[in-house]
Short mmCIF file of C-alpha atoms in Angstrom, two decimals:
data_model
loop_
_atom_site.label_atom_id
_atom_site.label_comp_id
_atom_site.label_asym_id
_atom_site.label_seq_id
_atom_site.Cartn_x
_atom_site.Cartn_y
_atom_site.Cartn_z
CA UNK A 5 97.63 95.51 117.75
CA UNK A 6 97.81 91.56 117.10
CA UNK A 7 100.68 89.48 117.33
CA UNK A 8 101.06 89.60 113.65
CA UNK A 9 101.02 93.19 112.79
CA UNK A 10 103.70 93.39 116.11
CA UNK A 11 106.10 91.37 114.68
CA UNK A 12 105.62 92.85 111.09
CA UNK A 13 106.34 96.24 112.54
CA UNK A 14 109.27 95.29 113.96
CA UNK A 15 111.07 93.66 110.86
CA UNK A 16 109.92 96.70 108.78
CA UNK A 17 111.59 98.61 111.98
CA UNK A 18 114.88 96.94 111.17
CA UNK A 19 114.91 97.04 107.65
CA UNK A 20 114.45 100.88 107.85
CA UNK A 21 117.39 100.94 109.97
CA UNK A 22 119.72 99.61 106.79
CA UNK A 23 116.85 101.17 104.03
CA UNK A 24 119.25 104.59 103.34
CA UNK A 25 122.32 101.80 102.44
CA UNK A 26 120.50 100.23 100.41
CA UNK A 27 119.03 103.19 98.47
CA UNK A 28 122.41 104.74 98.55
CA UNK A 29 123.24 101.92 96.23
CA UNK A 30 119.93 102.67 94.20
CA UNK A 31 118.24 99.52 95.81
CA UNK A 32 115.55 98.49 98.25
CA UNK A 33 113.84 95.96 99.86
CA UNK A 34 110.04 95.10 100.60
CA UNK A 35 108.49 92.61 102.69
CA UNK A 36 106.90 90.40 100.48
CA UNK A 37 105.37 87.74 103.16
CA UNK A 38 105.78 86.82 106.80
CA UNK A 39 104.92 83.28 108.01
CA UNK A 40 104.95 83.00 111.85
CA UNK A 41 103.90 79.89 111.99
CA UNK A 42 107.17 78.48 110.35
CA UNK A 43 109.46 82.08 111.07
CA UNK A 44 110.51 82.58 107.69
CA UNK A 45 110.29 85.82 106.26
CA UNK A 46 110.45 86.69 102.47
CA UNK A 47 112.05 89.96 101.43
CA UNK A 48 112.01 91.36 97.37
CA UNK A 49 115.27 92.58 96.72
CA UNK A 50 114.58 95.63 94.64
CA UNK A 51 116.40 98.23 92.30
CA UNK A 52 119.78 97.71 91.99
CA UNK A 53 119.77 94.76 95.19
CA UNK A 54 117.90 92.75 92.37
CA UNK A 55 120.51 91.95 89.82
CA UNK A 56 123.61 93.00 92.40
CA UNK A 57 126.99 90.44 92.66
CA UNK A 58 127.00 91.63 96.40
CA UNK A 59 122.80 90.60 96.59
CA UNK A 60 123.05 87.20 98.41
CA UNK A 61 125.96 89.10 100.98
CA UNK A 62 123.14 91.87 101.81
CA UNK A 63 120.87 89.26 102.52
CA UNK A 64 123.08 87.37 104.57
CA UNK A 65 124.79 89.63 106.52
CA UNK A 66 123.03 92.92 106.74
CA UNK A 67 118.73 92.19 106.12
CA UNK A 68 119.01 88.86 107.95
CA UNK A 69 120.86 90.17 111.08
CA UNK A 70 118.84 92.74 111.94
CA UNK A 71 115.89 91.46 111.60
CA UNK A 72 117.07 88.39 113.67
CA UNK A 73 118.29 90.98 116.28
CA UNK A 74 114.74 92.60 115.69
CA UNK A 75 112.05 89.42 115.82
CA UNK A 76 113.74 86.20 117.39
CA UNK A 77 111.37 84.23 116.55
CA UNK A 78 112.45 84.45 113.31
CA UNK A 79 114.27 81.58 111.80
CA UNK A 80 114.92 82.19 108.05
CA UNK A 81 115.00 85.11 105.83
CA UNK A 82 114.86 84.11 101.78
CA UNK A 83 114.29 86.55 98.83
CA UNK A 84 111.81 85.91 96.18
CA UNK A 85 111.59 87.63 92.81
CA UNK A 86 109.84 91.07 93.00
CA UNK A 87 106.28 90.87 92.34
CA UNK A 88 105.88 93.74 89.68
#
């Protein structure tokens, strides 16, 4: 396994750790892109998460936690528009 697909595992480790809140909620979230090379991560907010008041506090304090816990080298999580 490269570098790349080590690191991807391990931020779609973490987000399956807060998936089942998320769904709960009747949202999701996908890994859109992953850019090592700057650490920024982009994550579609789907479901409910898309249009959600509480969207930009998921982000900030649940997604982008863990997978800063998960993948250090990580040093920005942003969401981008789901990709239909």
């Amino acid at each position: 396994m490269n570098t790349y697909d080590e690191l991807k595992q391990r931020i779609e480790q973490a987000l399956e750790s807060v998936r089942d809140y998320l769904r709960s909620d009747g949202g999701d979230v996908r890994v859109h892109a992953i850019h090592p090379d700057t650490g920024v991560v982009e994550l579609e907010l789907l479901g409910n998460c898309e249009s959600c008041s509480m969207s930009n506090m998921t982000m900030k304090a649940g997604l982008e936690q863990v997978i800063f816990r998960s993948a250090p080298e990580i040093k920005k999580v942003v969401a981008v528009k789901p990709v239909a």
